[in-house]
XYZ file of C-alpha atoms in Angstrom:
237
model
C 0.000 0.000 0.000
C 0.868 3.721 -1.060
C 1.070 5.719 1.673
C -0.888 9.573 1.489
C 2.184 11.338 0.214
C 3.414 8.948 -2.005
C 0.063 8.192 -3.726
C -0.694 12.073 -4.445
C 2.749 13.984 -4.447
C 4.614 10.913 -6.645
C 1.574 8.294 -8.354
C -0.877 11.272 -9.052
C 1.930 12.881 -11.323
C 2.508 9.698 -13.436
C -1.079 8.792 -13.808
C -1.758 12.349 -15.382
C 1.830 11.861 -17.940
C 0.092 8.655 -18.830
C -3.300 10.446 -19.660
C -2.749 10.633 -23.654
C -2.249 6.843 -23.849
C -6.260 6.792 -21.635
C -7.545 9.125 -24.198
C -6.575 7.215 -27.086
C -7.986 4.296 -25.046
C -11.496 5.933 -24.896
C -11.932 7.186 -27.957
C -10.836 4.144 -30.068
C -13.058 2.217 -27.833
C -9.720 0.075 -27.594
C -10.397 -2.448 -24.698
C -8.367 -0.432 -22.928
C -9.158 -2.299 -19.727
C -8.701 -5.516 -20.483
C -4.966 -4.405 -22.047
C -4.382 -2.563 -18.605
C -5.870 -5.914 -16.731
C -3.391 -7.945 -18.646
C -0.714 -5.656 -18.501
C -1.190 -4.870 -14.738
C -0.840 -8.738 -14.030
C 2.241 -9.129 -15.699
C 3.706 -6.536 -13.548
C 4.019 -3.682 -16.209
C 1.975 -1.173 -15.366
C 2.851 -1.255 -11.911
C 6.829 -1.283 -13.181
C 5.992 1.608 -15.102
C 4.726 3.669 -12.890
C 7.018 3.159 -10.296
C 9.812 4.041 -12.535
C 8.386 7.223 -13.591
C 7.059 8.439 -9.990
C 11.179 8.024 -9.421
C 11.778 9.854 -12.525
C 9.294 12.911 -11.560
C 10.718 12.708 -8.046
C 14.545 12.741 -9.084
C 13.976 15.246 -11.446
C 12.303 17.278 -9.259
C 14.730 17.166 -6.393
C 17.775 17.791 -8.570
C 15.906 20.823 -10.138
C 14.610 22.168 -6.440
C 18.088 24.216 -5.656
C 17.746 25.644 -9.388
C 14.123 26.152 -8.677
C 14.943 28.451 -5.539
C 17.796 30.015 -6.568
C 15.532 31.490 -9.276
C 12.694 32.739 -6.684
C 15.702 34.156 -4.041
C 16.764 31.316 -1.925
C 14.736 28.180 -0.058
C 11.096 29.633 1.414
C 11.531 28.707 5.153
C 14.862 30.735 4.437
C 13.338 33.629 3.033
C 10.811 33.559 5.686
C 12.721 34.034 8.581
C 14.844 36.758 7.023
C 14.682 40.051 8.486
C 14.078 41.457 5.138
C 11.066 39.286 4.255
C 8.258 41.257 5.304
C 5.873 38.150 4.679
C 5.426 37.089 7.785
C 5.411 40.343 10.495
C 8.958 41.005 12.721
C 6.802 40.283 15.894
C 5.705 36.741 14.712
C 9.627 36.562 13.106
C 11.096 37.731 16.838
C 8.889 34.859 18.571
C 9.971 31.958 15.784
C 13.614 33.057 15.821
C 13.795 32.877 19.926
C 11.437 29.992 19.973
C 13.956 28.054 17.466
C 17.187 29.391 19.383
C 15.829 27.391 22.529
C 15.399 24.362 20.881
C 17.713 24.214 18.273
C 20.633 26.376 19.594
C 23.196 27.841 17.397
C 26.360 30.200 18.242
C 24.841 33.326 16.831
C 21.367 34.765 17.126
C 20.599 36.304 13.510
C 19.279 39.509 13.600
C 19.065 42.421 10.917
C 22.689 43.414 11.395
C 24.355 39.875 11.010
C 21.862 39.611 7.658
C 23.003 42.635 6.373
C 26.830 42.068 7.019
C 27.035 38.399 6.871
C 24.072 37.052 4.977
C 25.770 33.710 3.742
C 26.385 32.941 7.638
C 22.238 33.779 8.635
C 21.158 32.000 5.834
C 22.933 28.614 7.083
C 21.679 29.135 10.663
C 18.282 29.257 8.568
C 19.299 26.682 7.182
C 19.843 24.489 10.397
C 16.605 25.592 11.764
C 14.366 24.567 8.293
C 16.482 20.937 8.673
C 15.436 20.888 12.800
C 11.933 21.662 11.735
C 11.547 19.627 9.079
C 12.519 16.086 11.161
C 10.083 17.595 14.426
C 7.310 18.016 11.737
C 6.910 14.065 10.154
C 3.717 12.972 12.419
C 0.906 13.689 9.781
C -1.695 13.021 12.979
C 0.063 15.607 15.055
C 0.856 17.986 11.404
C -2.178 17.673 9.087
C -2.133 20.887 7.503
C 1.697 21.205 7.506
C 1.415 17.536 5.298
C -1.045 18.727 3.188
C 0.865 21.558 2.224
C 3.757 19.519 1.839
C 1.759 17.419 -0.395
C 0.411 20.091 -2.524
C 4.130 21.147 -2.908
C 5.432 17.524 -4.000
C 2.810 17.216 -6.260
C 3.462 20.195 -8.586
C 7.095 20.068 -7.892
C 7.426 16.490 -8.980
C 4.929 17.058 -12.055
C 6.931 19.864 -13.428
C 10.142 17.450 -13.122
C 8.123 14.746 -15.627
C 7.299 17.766 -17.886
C 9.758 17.316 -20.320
C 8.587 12.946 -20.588
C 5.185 14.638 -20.381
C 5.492 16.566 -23.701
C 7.176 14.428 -25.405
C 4.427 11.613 -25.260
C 1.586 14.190 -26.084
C 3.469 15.018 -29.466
C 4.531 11.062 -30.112
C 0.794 10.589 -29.331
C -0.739 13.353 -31.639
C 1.780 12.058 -34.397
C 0.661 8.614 -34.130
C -2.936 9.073 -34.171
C -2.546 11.325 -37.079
C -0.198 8.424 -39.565
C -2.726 6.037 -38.014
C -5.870 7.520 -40.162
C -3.304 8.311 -43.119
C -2.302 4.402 -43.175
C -6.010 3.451 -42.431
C -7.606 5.549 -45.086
C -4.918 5.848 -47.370
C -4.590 10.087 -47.470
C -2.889 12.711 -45.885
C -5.642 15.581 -45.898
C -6.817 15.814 -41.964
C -10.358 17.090 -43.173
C -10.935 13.891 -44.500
C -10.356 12.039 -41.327
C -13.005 10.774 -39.086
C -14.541 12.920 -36.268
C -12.618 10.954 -33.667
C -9.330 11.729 -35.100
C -10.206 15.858 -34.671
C -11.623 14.748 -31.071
C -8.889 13.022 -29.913
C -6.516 15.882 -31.277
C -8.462 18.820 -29.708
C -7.980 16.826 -26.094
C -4.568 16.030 -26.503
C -3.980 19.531 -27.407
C -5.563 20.720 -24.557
C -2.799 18.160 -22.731
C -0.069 19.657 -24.392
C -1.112 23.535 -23.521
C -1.290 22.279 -19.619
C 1.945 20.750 -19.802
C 3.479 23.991 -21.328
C 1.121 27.005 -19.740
C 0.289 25.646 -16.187
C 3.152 23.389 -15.188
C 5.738 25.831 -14.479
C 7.913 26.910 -11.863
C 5.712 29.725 -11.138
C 2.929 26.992 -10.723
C 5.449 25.811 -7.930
C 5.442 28.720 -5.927
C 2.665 28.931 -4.299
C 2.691 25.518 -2.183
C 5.829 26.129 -1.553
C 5.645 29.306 0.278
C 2.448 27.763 1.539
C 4.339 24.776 2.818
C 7.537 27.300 4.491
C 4.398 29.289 6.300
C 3.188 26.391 8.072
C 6.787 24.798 8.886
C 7.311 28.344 10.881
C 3.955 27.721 12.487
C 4.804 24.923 13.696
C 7.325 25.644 16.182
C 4.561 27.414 17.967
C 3.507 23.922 19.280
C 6.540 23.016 20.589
């Protein structure tokens, strides 16, 4: 069994870069689920999409540094700086003192130390986002903190499989377009049955997902999300 995370931040990713091959299976009226029955019991399908929810997750990690760098640094980072004005210096006073009694450190950050030594803050940050992170894993005791988490794995893995994702929408749209010039023997498109133009307006719709929605600005917003309720969280503690 798939556990919550796993299911929707790594499976849920895969199932949607496998959507093309469903369409084609419901519009062709292929027996689509007795080829996924057979497949499935040889193992494939299961292969498959373990292997790809690694992909999307590899990916994903080994793009996250580029991904922050981009937006200004990691979010629980940028969160606790001074200069963030996201979360209010009252709140940021109580997290920082909060964090420097449980996780101590040999140099309380503050405004000056950012200003003259930001590299040295941001790795105290740093410490405290790691310290956080490993007194935050109960999903019972954290369920909004997981379910931002989630949100955040889910995009953030997704856009890793874009590339794969792409890729099979245009094989796809290729192959369903030489499949009605080998079947009826012409090239012209209007002379193709309605299912062709069907199947091609929803697998364009795929491919203008893929390219307009899964982005890295897509990203951002779970992952502040996410850095928000990590900070919460020491509240509790």
């Amino acid at each position: 069994m798939f556990d919550n995370y796993t299911l929707k931040a790594r499976l849920y990713p895969v199932i949607i870069l496998f959507f093309p091959l469903v369409v084609l299976g419901i519009f062709y009226s292929i027996e689509f689920k007795n080829i996924l029955h057979f497949l499935s019991s040889v193992g494939v399908v299961g292969a498959l999409t373990y292997l790809f929810s690694q992909l999307g997750r590899d990916r994903g990690k080994k793009l996250e540094q580029l991904l922050w760098q981009s937006w200004g640094g990691a979010p629980s980072i940028q969160l606790m700086r001074f200069g963030n004005q996201t979360i209010d210096k009252y709140t940021k006073s109580r997290y920082h003192s909060k964090l420097l009694h449980l996780c101590s450190v040999p140099v309380h950050p503050d405004e000056v130390m950012e200003r003259n030594n930001p590299s040295e803050a941001d790795e105290i940050y740093k410490t405290w986002t790691k310290f956080l992170i490993t007194k935050t894993r109960d999903e019972s005791a954290f369920p909004l903190l997981f379910k931002e988490n989630t949100s955040y794995g889910f995009r953030r893995n997704l856009w890793g499989l874009k590339p794969f994702g792409i890729c099979l929408v245009c094989i796809v749209i290729i192959s369903n377009y030489f499949f009605w010039c080998y079947k009826l023997d012409v090239f012209n498109p209007i002379k193709f049955s309605n299912i062709f133009f069907y199947t091609a307006v929803v697998l364009g719709l795929i491919l203008i997902f893929w390219i307009t929605v899964v982005r890295k600005d897509w990203i951002k917003l779970p992952a502040f999300s996410y850095a928000e309720r990590l900070l919460e969280s020491v509240e509790s503690m």
